[in-house]
XYZ file of C-alpha atoms in Angstrom:
766
model
C 79.489 109.362 77.761
C 77.548 105.866 77.459
C 80.853 104.241 76.182
C 83.166 104.230 79.562
C 80.072 103.491 81.760
C 79.513 100.458 79.821
C 82.940 99.148 81.447
C 81.722 99.389 84.905
C 79.843 96.401 86.760
C 76.009 96.910 87.944
C 76.700 98.038 91.328
C 80.183 100.035 90.043
C 77.443 101.533 87.740
C 74.751 102.488 89.438
C 77.456 104.086 92.299
C 78.803 106.072 89.803
C 75.090 107.175 88.654
C 73.786 108.255 91.954
C 74.498 111.859 92.873
C 71.262 113.480 94.008
C 72.257 112.831 97.862
C 74.845 110.885 100.402
C 76.304 107.983 99.222
C 78.669 105.085 101.038
C 80.473 103.091 98.922
C 81.870 99.955 100.230
C 84.669 98.740 98.139
C 86.731 95.285 99.114
C 89.689 94.878 98.046
C 90.395 94.506 94.520
C 86.752 95.480 93.547
C 87.596 98.406 91.604
C 87.018 101.504 93.541
C 89.414 103.928 91.885
C 87.602 103.276 88.616
C 84.107 104.093 90.617
C 85.632 107.501 91.987
C 87.058 108.067 88.394
C 83.591 107.476 85.954
C 81.665 109.098 88.935
C 83.830 112.452 88.712
C 83.907 111.949 84.984
C 80.128 111.252 84.539
C 79.545 114.816 86.424
C 81.964 116.445 84.461
C 80.224 115.242 81.031
C 76.606 116.263 82.625
C 77.778 119.818 82.758
C 78.640 120.286 86.300
C 81.955 122.736 86.496
C 85.389 121.253 87.451
C 85.416 124.509 90.305
C 82.156 122.972 91.770
C 83.680 119.746 92.476
C 86.165 118.778 95.823
C 87.884 115.330 95.741
C 89.810 114.306 98.623
C 92.753 111.586 98.585
C 95.508 110.295 100.656
C 98.093 110.530 98.617
C 99.428 113.158 95.701
C 99.688 109.731 93.434
C 96.249 108.617 94.184
C 95.354 112.104 92.960
C 97.254 112.442 89.877
C 96.178 108.965 88.906
C 92.772 109.615 89.149
C 93.198 112.967 87.184
C 95.035 111.327 84.814
C 92.386 109.186 84.182
C 89.226 111.470 84.025
C 91.733 113.207 81.632
C 91.177 110.269 79.308
C 87.263 110.665 79.252
C 86.769 114.503 79.388
C 88.938 117.499 78.325
C 92.265 117.623 79.465
C 91.967 121.382 80.465
C 88.941 120.391 82.321
C 90.536 117.607 84.602
C 93.401 120.048 85.487
C 90.583 122.467 86.764
C 89.182 120.232 89.286
C 89.795 120.825 93.288
C 91.830 116.992 93.163
C 94.256 116.286 96.048
C 95.000 115.228 99.516
C 93.321 116.434 102.645
C 96.392 118.393 103.070
C 97.121 120.108 99.997
C 93.704 121.193 99.239
C 93.430 123.107 102.542
C 96.808 124.419 102.777
C 95.482 126.420 99.181
C 92.839 127.227 101.199
C 94.558 128.608 104.065
C 96.897 130.480 102.292
C 93.964 132.178 100.171
C 92.182 133.010 103.623
C 95.480 133.139 106.022
C 94.564 137.278 106.600
C 91.293 135.914 108.193
C 93.667 134.242 111.155
C 97.045 136.049 111.766
C 99.046 134.356 109.239
C 100.726 135.219 106.091
C 99.954 133.468 102.935
C 103.403 132.447 102.681
C 103.346 130.364 105.764
C 106.060 127.623 106.302
C 105.027 123.908 106.231
C 106.670 121.977 109.376
C 107.639 118.159 108.813
C 107.758 115.687 111.210
C 111.210 116.232 112.280
C 111.482 119.861 112.454
C 108.264 119.700 114.539
C 110.205 116.787 116.693
C 113.463 119.555 117.289
C 111.391 122.963 118.137
C 109.353 120.136 120.996
C 112.827 118.830 121.892
C 114.113 122.600 122.159
C 110.830 123.507 124.438
C 111.329 120.561 126.741
C 114.836 121.661 127.324
C 114.196 125.225 127.806
C 111.877 124.373 130.122
C 114.458 121.975 132.126
C 112.458 119.188 131.776
C 113.192 115.527 131.968
C 113.462 114.499 128.263
C 114.024 110.753 129.288
C 110.075 111.412 130.690
C 109.129 113.923 128.343
C 110.462 112.427 125.530
C 109.964 114.432 122.121
C 108.799 111.648 120.183
C 105.933 110.622 122.414
C 104.756 114.040 123.168
C 104.799 115.233 119.671
C 102.867 111.838 119.017
C 100.287 113.120 121.777
C 99.730 116.983 120.344
C 99.126 114.843 116.673
C 96.364 113.086 118.565
C 95.011 115.871 120.315
C 95.113 118.326 117.264
C 93.236 115.584 115.024
C 91.046 115.497 117.682
C 89.925 119.196 117.405
C 91.509 119.815 120.773
C 93.666 123.394 121.185
C 95.605 124.361 123.899
C 92.920 126.555 125.966
C 90.922 123.066 125.734
C 93.514 120.734 126.613
C 94.165 123.288 129.911
C 90.249 122.628 131.125
C 90.215 118.678 129.725
C 90.058 117.206 133.008
C 90.339 113.401 131.309
C 93.444 114.630 129.152
C 95.056 116.567 132.093
C 94.697 113.136 134.611
C 96.007 111.185 132.067
C 99.537 113.006 131.575
C 99.841 113.154 135.653
C 99.139 109.178 135.798
C 101.937 109.041 133.214
C 104.476 111.285 134.768
C 103.840 114.131 132.111
C 101.745 116.432 133.753
C 103.158 119.525 131.736
C 102.258 118.041 128.613
C 99.704 120.785 128.608
C 102.533 123.798 128.615
C 104.694 121.933 126.016
C 102.195 122.173 123.852
C 100.653 125.558 124.445
C 104.579 126.606 123.968
C 104.282 124.583 120.559
C 101.210 126.366 119.290
C 102.753 129.742 120.438
C 105.971 129.273 118.559
C 104.787 127.898 115.116
C 102.333 131.022 115.065
C 104.960 133.609 116.276
C 107.196 132.103 113.526
C 104.502 131.727 110.704
C 104.529 128.091 110.347
C 102.387 125.505 110.500
C 102.994 121.542 110.817
C 100.735 118.816 108.752
C 97.983 118.804 111.454
C 97.477 122.676 111.943
C 96.457 122.765 107.851
C 93.323 120.618 109.143
C 92.774 122.196 111.977
C 93.163 125.885 111.200
C 90.995 124.875 107.921
C 87.882 123.540 110.290
C 88.389 126.663 113.163
C 88.066 129.073 110.229
C 85.303 127.313 109.419
C 83.682 127.859 112.788
C 84.853 130.934 113.361
C 83.830 132.592 110.140
C 80.886 131.375 109.175
C 80.545 133.343 106.124
C 83.600 132.066 104.664
C 82.346 128.661 105.254
C 79.437 129.575 103.617
C 81.599 130.233 100.143
C 83.064 127.067 99.811
C 79.829 125.511 100.859
C 78.536 126.994 97.313
C 81.575 126.496 95.280
C 81.777 122.517 96.299
C 78.675 121.385 95.348
C 79.795 117.915 94.976
C 82.586 116.240 97.600
C 84.005 112.707 96.781
C 86.201 111.657 99.617
C 88.488 108.375 99.399
C 89.810 106.039 101.828
C 87.154 107.021 104.211
C 87.737 104.549 107.192
C 91.374 106.211 106.987
C 90.142 109.269 107.974
C 90.492 110.944 111.413
C 88.087 113.196 113.445
C 88.895 116.541 111.876
C 88.829 115.585 108.539
C 85.250 114.176 108.871
C 84.114 117.465 110.965
C 85.429 118.907 107.772
C 83.790 117.203 105.496
C 80.410 117.440 107.117
C 80.488 121.010 107.409
C 81.319 121.416 103.834
C 78.378 119.265 103.094
C 76.192 120.338 105.711
C 73.570 121.996 103.466
C 73.280 119.855 100.254
C 74.419 116.861 101.183
C 75.682 115.666 97.957
C 79.033 114.008 99.825
C 80.026 110.479 98.473
C 82.447 108.491 100.471
C 84.543 105.160 99.501
C 86.402 102.968 101.371
C 86.654 99.311 103.123
C 85.859 99.330 107.234
C 87.973 95.893 106.642
C 91.081 97.490 105.271
C 90.908 100.520 108.621
C 94.419 100.034 109.824
C 95.479 103.425 110.728
C 94.205 103.857 114.193
C 97.669 104.575 115.395
C 97.920 107.586 113.296
C 94.283 109.003 114.612
C 91.941 107.279 111.612
C 88.586 106.714 113.515
C 86.877 103.550 112.006
C 83.642 105.022 113.175
C 83.642 107.142 110.572
C 82.668 104.978 108.179
C 81.118 102.761 110.258
C 78.587 105.350 111.270
C 78.153 107.079 108.152
C 74.780 106.230 107.647
C 73.680 107.804 111.248
C 75.364 110.982 109.843
C 73.450 111.133 107.200
C 70.274 109.034 107.162
C 68.973 109.343 103.826
C 72.007 107.754 102.167
C 72.188 105.503 99.845
C 74.841 102.487 100.617
C 76.969 100.634 97.393
C 78.536 97.281 98.181
C 81.140 96.444 95.374
C 82.137 93.648 96.153
C 83.412 91.557 92.938
C 87.116 91.544 93.416
C 89.112 91.369 89.959
C 92.772 90.717 91.430
C 93.145 87.739 93.603
C 91.967 83.902 93.039
C 89.034 82.440 94.458
C 91.046 80.992 96.986
C 92.365 83.598 98.230
C 89.340 86.040 98.517
C 87.685 83.201 100.341
C 90.102 82.940 102.704
C 90.371 86.570 103.665
C 86.502 86.466 103.917
C 87.000 83.748 106.664
C 89.262 85.999 108.462
C 87.989 89.162 108.461
C 84.227 87.500 109.536
C 86.126 87.083 112.801
C 85.446 90.406 113.603
C 82.440 92.087 114.821
C 82.986 95.681 113.993
C 82.255 96.062 110.514
C 80.137 96.458 107.339
C 78.780 93.100 106.572
C 79.779 91.810 102.799
C 80.674 89.393 101.007
C 83.407 89.956 98.099
C 83.667 87.140 95.671
C 86.056 86.729 92.717
C 85.328 85.026 88.881
C 89.118 84.508 88.805
C 90.742 81.004 88.831
C 90.181 79.066 91.948
C 94.059 79.196 92.202
C 96.449 77.389 95.192
C 95.807 77.017 98.502
C 97.300 79.471 100.927
C 100.799 77.852 101.679
C 102.102 77.484 105.407
C 105.887 77.499 106.199
C 107.008 76.609 109.710
C 110.812 77.176 110.603
C 112.515 76.536 114.093
C 113.934 79.575 113.897
C 113.846 83.579 112.313
C 116.956 82.820 110.869
C 115.784 79.813 109.046
C 112.215 81.281 107.690
C 114.630 83.707 106.333
C 116.616 81.276 104.429
C 113.295 79.116 103.667
C 111.400 82.722 101.903
C 114.599 83.248 99.492
C 114.758 79.555 98.554
C 110.722 79.561 97.675
C 111.174 82.781 96.103
C 114.252 81.345 93.734
C 112.024 78.202 93.182
C 108.720 80.032 92.367
C 110.986 82.271 89.896
C 112.462 79.105 88.177
C 109.431 77.020 87.824
C 107.228 79.830 86.466
C 109.451 82.520 84.802
C 108.243 84.669 87.877
C 109.491 88.351 87.522
C 111.171 89.446 91.099
C 109.185 92.352 90.813
C 106.412 90.007 91.038
C 107.255 89.150 94.671
C 106.764 90.769 98.020
C 107.512 89.902 101.786
C 105.389 91.595 104.196
C 106.387 91.811 107.516
C 104.594 93.631 110.751
C 107.458 95.449 112.094
C 110.793 96.688 110.398
C 113.068 95.085 112.509
C 112.292 91.927 110.865
C 113.515 92.885 107.174
C 117.463 92.620 108.470
C 116.924 88.200 108.185
C 115.480 88.581 104.837
C 118.084 90.843 103.475
C 120.857 88.482 104.738
C 118.955 85.433 103.226
C 118.240 87.067 99.398
C 122.140 88.448 99.458
C 123.204 85.122 100.398
C 121.613 83.549 96.995
C 122.033 87.089 94.967
C 118.279 88.029 94.644
C 118.006 91.630 94.104
C 115.298 93.464 96.730
C 114.174 96.710 97.363
C 112.821 97.751 101.140
C 109.733 100.066 100.575
C 109.493 103.196 102.963
C 113.477 103.347 103.690
C 114.753 107.071 104.344
C 113.004 108.953 101.421
C 114.998 111.443 99.188
C 113.732 114.700 100.591
C 114.413 113.207 104.096
C 118.111 112.762 103.675
C 120.452 115.476 105.590
C 121.955 117.047 102.879
C 118.994 117.310 101.043
C 117.189 119.233 104.143
C 119.903 121.415 104.754
C 119.784 122.822 101.110
C 115.976 122.820 101.825
C 115.835 124.823 105.515
C 118.265 127.687 103.277
C 115.414 127.977 100.957
C 112.413 127.728 103.444
C 114.604 130.936 105.696
C 114.813 132.779 102.499
C 111.009 132.622 101.642
C 110.181 132.829 105.279
C 112.807 134.721 107.416
C 110.887 133.760 110.657
C 111.080 129.626 110.337
C 113.140 128.924 113.431
C 113.608 125.517 112.541
C 115.392 126.371 109.427
C 117.566 129.061 111.351
C 118.490 126.622 113.356
C 119.779 124.266 111.302
C 121.584 126.251 109.024
C 123.224 128.881 111.234
C 126.153 126.941 111.730
C 126.227 124.970 108.743
C 128.702 124.893 106.926
C 130.899 126.054 110.044
C 130.899 129.463 110.384
C 131.797 130.278 114.052
C 128.763 130.642 115.479
C 128.147 128.186 118.464
C 125.753 126.695 120.444
C 125.887 129.703 122.809
C 125.662 132.418 120.509
C 122.305 130.434 118.856
C 120.802 130.054 123.351
C 121.439 133.449 123.679
C 119.480 134.479 120.152
C 116.866 131.952 121.201
C 116.368 133.061 124.728
C 116.280 136.580 123.693
C 113.712 135.944 121.173
C 111.293 134.058 123.289
C 111.665 136.450 126.420
C 110.763 139.370 123.877
C 108.030 137.361 121.639
C 109.978 137.626 118.357
C 110.985 135.738 115.912
C 114.941 134.385 115.763
C 115.676 136.216 112.706
C 114.367 139.808 114.282
C 116.940 139.252 116.925
C 119.700 138.851 114.479
C 118.940 141.509 112.731
C 118.394 144.227 115.136
C 121.169 142.777 118.180
C 121.469 145.832 119.958
C 117.748 146.619 119.913
C 117.186 143.094 121.702
C 120.026 143.314 124.114
C 121.945 140.196 122.705
C 125.306 140.237 124.887
C 127.541 139.144 122.406
C 131.029 140.117 121.829
C 132.395 141.878 118.254
C 133.543 138.910 116.956
C 130.663 136.699 117.158
C 128.546 139.911 115.939
C 130.591 139.796 112.601
C 129.614 136.668 112.300
C 126.354 137.173 112.945
C 126.165 140.015 110.510
C 127.798 137.891 107.860
C 124.983 135.170 108.074
C 122.372 137.938 107.990
C 123.684 139.545 104.732
C 124.112 136.218 103.077
C 120.347 135.294 103.669
C 119.153 139.067 102.892
C 120.266 138.840 99.242
C 118.882 135.397 98.891
C 116.000 136.806 100.217
C 115.962 139.574 97.414
C 117.001 137.756 94.718
C 114.064 135.327 95.411
C 111.589 138.274 94.029
C 114.000 138.399 90.939
C 114.508 135.092 89.680
C 113.083 131.502 89.578
C 113.341 128.742 91.898
C 115.935 126.912 89.736
C 118.822 129.850 89.208
C 118.028 130.818 92.760
C 118.679 127.111 93.893
C 121.561 126.758 92.254
C 123.277 130.002 93.878
C 121.831 128.433 97.392
C 124.112 125.351 96.823
C 127.052 127.471 94.894
C 127.207 131.011 97.435
C 126.792 128.748 101.105
C 129.357 126.568 100.681
C 127.305 123.537 101.011
C 128.888 122.413 98.101
C 132.430 122.575 99.007
C 131.730 120.960 102.210
C 130.418 118.116 100.954
C 132.953 117.974 97.974
C 135.459 117.791 100.642
C 134.481 114.516 101.696
C 136.115 111.911 99.326
C 134.346 108.913 100.302
C 131.951 106.907 98.749
C 129.472 108.372 101.203
C 130.433 111.506 100.689
C 130.128 111.051 96.777
C 126.786 109.661 97.012
C 126.042 113.178 99.289
C 126.923 114.875 96.501
C 125.335 113.501 94.034
C 122.119 113.813 95.983
C 122.419 117.263 95.784
C 123.003 117.722 92.334
C 119.798 115.639 91.943
C 117.946 118.047 94.131
C 119.367 120.569 91.851
C 118.105 118.940 88.869
C 114.470 118.521 90.420
C 114.692 122.117 90.967
C 115.252 122.735 87.174
C 112.404 119.917 86.012
C 109.884 121.511 88.444
C 110.585 124.795 86.395
C 110.809 123.925 83.233
C 107.644 122.219 83.623
C 106.076 125.103 85.328
C 107.014 127.317 82.363
C 105.948 124.503 79.905
C 101.922 125.266 81.677
C 102.210 128.864 81.188
C 103.166 129.376 84.730
C 106.299 131.783 84.507
C 106.750 132.991 88.077
C 107.938 129.905 89.494
C 109.574 130.806 92.591
C 110.894 128.670 95.717
C 108.206 129.090 97.502
C 105.936 126.974 95.063
C 108.888 124.228 94.801
C 108.428 124.124 98.938
C 105.091 124.361 98.824
C 105.106 121.031 96.219
C 107.677 118.893 98.117
C 106.628 119.939 101.627
C 103.261 117.772 101.417
C 104.867 114.737 99.407
C 103.765 111.771 101.234
C 106.107 108.031 101.230
C 104.189 106.516 98.071
C 104.819 110.123 96.299
C 108.409 109.597 96.329
C 110.110 107.955 93.425
C 111.123 104.073 94.279
C 113.210 103.775 91.127
C 109.752 101.095 90.498
C 111.023 99.697 87.147
C 114.063 97.818 88.187
C 113.366 94.081 88.821
C 113.645 93.684 92.739
C 111.880 91.514 95.591
C 109.994 94.307 97.277
C 110.225 94.546 101.114
C 108.237 96.207 103.055
C 105.938 96.101 106.469
C 101.811 95.557 105.888
C 100.916 98.956 106.583
C 103.216 100.469 103.672
C 101.493 97.377 101.639
C 98.363 99.168 101.672
C 96.957 99.946 97.887
C 99.600 97.956 96.601
C 99.673 94.425 94.730
C 101.535 91.508 93.413
C 101.482 88.098 92.178
C 102.811 86.166 95.314
C 103.040 87.785 98.708
C 104.822 86.117 101.832
C 103.188 87.101 104.829
C 106.213 86.611 107.981
C 106.577 86.426 111.360
C 103.173 84.923 111.775
C 103.294 84.309 115.450
C 101.789 85.361 118.731
C 103.420 88.859 120.033
C 104.384 89.750 117.031
C 101.672 89.394 114.424
C 99.122 90.127 116.421
C 101.093 93.172 118.466
C 102.239 92.825 121.744
C 100.700 95.827 122.403
C 97.681 94.480 121.218
C 97.156 91.713 123.632
C 94.749 93.214 126.041
C 92.722 94.876 123.502
C 89.664 93.602 121.651
C 89.469 96.704 119.138
C 93.162 96.768 118.831
C 93.034 92.813 118.184
C 90.433 93.649 115.239
C 92.674 96.366 114.053
C 95.827 93.799 113.771
C 93.227 91.149 112.202
C 92.186 93.643 109.340
C 95.776 94.292 108.646
C 96.491 90.938 107.966
C 93.332 90.829 105.877
C 94.833 94.011 104.342
C 98.369 91.450 103.841
C 96.704 88.794 102.169
C 94.209 90.584 99.942
C 97.594 92.428 98.574
C 98.256 88.902 96.294
C 97.003 87.758 92.694
C 97.926 84.385 92.429
C 100.090 83.149 95.541
C 100.162 83.590 99.505
C 102.240 81.973 101.310
C 102.669 82.516 105.333
C 105.619 82.095 107.347
C 106.021 81.415 111.343
C 109.083 80.357 113.364
C 108.990 78.285 116.635
C 112.069 80.343 117.765
C 113.063 84.118 117.615
C 115.897 86.031 118.615
C 114.481 88.863 121.087
C 116.468 90.268 123.513
C 119.575 88.543 123.024
C 118.473 85.344 123.130
C 116.096 82.736 121.278
C 112.405 82.810 122.277
C 109.952 79.831 121.910
C 107.076 81.541 119.818
C 103.492 80.207 118.995
C 102.241 80.610 115.575
C 99.793 83.493 115.256
C 96.084 82.959 116.577
C 95.184 84.950 112.706
C 96.010 81.474 110.868
C 93.861 79.053 113.160
C 91.353 82.513 111.705
C 91.262 81.080 108.105
C 89.071 78.106 107.048
C 91.419 75.128 107.120
C 89.645 74.509 103.660
C 92.091 77.197 102.047
C 95.679 76.115 103.626
C 97.894 74.101 103.185
C 99.774 73.249 106.100
C 103.590 72.073 106.515
C 103.960 68.364 106.220
C 101.927 66.171 108.521
C 101.060 69.395 110.765
C 97.183 68.985 111.894
C 95.173 72.313 111.910
C 94.669 72.244 115.443
C 97.866 71.703 116.864
C 99.593 74.855 115.168
C 101.720 75.120 119.063
C 103.155 71.887 118.961
C 106.694 71.269 117.367
C 107.009 71.723 113.913
C 108.966 68.730 112.517
C 106.049 66.383 114.003
C 106.271 64.355 117.926
C 107.361 60.918 117.151
C 111.353 61.802 117.960
C 113.229 61.024 121.547
C 114.732 64.907 122.226
C 117.537 65.135 124.017
C 119.578 68.371 124.500
C 123.211 68.494 123.792
C 125.530 71.095 125.108
C 129.080 70.555 126.056
C 130.747 71.556 128.005
C 127.873 73.163 130.615
C 128.696 76.972 129.630
C 127.296 79.961 127.504
C 129.526 81.382 124.893
C 130.073 84.514 126.566
C 130.822 82.724 129.885
C 133.717 80.590 127.895
C 135.121 83.857 125.450
C 135.250 84.986 129.367
C 137.574 82.410 131.332
C 139.301 80.988 128.535
C 139.726 83.573 125.368
C 143.174 82.159 124.470
C 141.697 78.561 123.461
C 139.719 80.644 120.666
C 143.261 81.299 119.035
C 144.061 79.357 115.598
C 147.504 78.200 117.093
C 147.767 75.700 114.057
C 151.392 73.811 115.737
C 149.202 72.994 118.761
C 146.269 71.649 117.462
C 145.705 67.727 117.989
C 145.487 65.346 114.628
C 142.068 65.621 113.469
C 140.808 62.144 113.402
C 137.160 61.101 112.388
C 134.872 59.437 114.470
C 131.312 57.495 115.030
C 130.659 59.145 118.089
C 131.727 61.583 120.939
C 129.519 61.030 123.950
C 126.282 60.006 123.655
C 125.889 61.903 120.343
C 126.396 59.592 116.927
C 127.176 59.633 113.312
C 123.344 59.551 111.477
C 121.980 61.495 114.674
C 119.103 64.294 113.518
C 119.460 67.315 115.431
C 117.994 70.067 115.749
C 119.633 73.401 115.772
C 119.096 76.761 117.353
C 119.569 78.875 114.171
C 119.171 76.349 111.546
C 116.482 73.839 112.175
C 116.444 70.294 111.435
C 119.916 68.459 110.469
C 121.800 65.394 110.004
C 125.119 64.514 111.649
C 127.412 63.007 108.673
C 130.435 63.683 110.505
C 131.757 63.724 114.011
C 136.333 64.633 114.396
C 138.402 65.469 117.376
C 137.528 65.474 121.245
C 137.169 67.382 124.172
C 136.538 70.978 123.756
C 137.770 70.174 119.833
C 135.229 68.246 119.295
C 133.364 69.242 115.796
C 130.200 67.542 113.996
C 129.617 68.097 110.110
C 125.868 68.382 109.859
C 123.360 68.673 106.319
C 120.428 70.842 107.785
C 117.357 70.707 105.667
C 117.842 74.592 104.494
C 121.177 75.377 104.953
C 123.227 72.773 103.655
C 126.328 71.784 105.131
C 127.801 73.150 108.260
C 130.476 71.851 110.481
C 129.723 72.418 114.359
C 132.159 73.193 117.169
C 130.509 71.066 120.078
C 131.745 73.330 122.922
C 129.805 76.502 121.721
C 127.054 74.505 119.610
C 122.953 74.709 120.791
C 121.070 72.052 119.673
C 118.792 68.976 120.895
C 119.232 65.435 119.407
C 115.481 64.491 118.482
C 116.310 61.262 116.913
C 119.294 58.147 116.928
C 120.358 56.929 114.369
């Protein structure tokens, strides 16, 4: 036992050894919190605590798997396998399936993903004849999610004056009706969304104290990872389970609390010691990941926040390079600057492409960097794109599986009743939904007994519905006898799905076929793995339960390919790279424009920037543009206030730029600036008034002659272009509307500009 404890530093070891009461482990970035959690569980197991009595909660299945694998290397693998370890949602869905009879659900309830939930909300809004431009499904979905995470049921919502008043203020006074209808429809369909898995667990424990007591007695030790990311309902469940024995250990970093938009409440970790006054505080302050300079810079940044638990993170690694700031005149130039710097660093230091990450505040920023990387043949991946299980063709197959395992699944029913096309249109579907809503039953019950529910359809439509009902019923019967792979393969073939996809012979169509084949392959792998583990009865429901709980980080991202990684900072949390570019560091972008009027939200944006910097091991490069293309036109930008928040001792500024002049022109201030636009029209005006002049009629082109000057413009002038930045004119040709300038730009090399449309300013005359 002593062997693995010797691998810990003193603070880590103290945190592992204390298990007598509540403890809060504040783990700075790169300080080895996963090792502490892993070793703490291993220590408990080594001391005779049964895995049955340990509850370990994480935020991703990937984290749970990694921790369980590490524990298995220390203790017996069979013991590690029996741990109650997983995400909040997976653990509590397991409890809810066990206890389903206690709250009017079947144990085989379906779990809706975000799209399923949105589809149902959209349908309810339409049925209530509400304006979906005011009652936007995505906004209503977010509202419902937030109130569920705040432990607010539809009944409580209707009685909450503040919530109702807020809805009326935003012209959404009937939101509570939509919530109530959504709640009832989910129950009637035997489905839960992700938020329900937590809310119903909490309600179950509240309403059934004997069940709560049973799980309190079982979970004698509770450990929670990433506690700064918990919401109110997660915090409440932990408190419910730990109310008597108080043996709860939470690990996290308040400086990395960045998910308030998902309902995360930083107060859970900040106020933990108020909740448990007898708790012990352990601080993990040694960073094993980053250079001393990166750690010190991050410390100087986060100290600007008022709402935090004080700590001083330190590193014993090399001092390392200063954080370099790259400025660009435009977002376009910023993209090429970053791509060029990656190529340069790779050549000079033999870095692999996997050693680089480009982090941005919003997904929309990725396009320019994609273009720049492609131009110089740098391979890249965009993390957080459409996951495998979210692709349409995959979701279609899964919808069949869901309906087969739960005949009352409304969203699955609606998705596949006419796919592949079988002549059942929207009108017929609307009649089924109307009858089901009126009678308070599921769509499947109406489909199975159309006469009993007075479904007004003709004979031809009745036959089509009967054929679909028979198809699904036969699959449902087969589900009792066949394993997930056997039945899944039949679904793909016998529904006509694969034939539908094969009919499209375009590259996109072939890609969709390959995705369905991959899904069948994953079924085979799932069944095979379960059989090897000694679990012979592997049904579709088991497979669906597994994939419905996957998070973005659990999906295979082909991590072994050598590519530059691009992602939002939110997606980067928990990851690390040798070299990190944090781009778009401008006011109203990072920090976000939406946060500028709230000190609390600015602090979260600063924490987000802190997360970005601390992803790096060796080098951090911060970039910003002086102008960015927005709303159809370039807009001048100011560098982010967060750059100034970092102590200047840790920064390497661009050129001769002074620290206190970050909001001044990038390339200095000694030039004589003169705008040059000839003629005085926008590009669009010129296209509208004289588009014929753009046609390349060679026989009418005048002889091109080089000249030394055109108007006030001369060879040798230095200009600043709206997109390409700083450049020097090396050649002038033509006249009037055919006048052109050849310019050598710092970042883009030589380009020829038609002066008629060129947008630049002269900043230095030769």
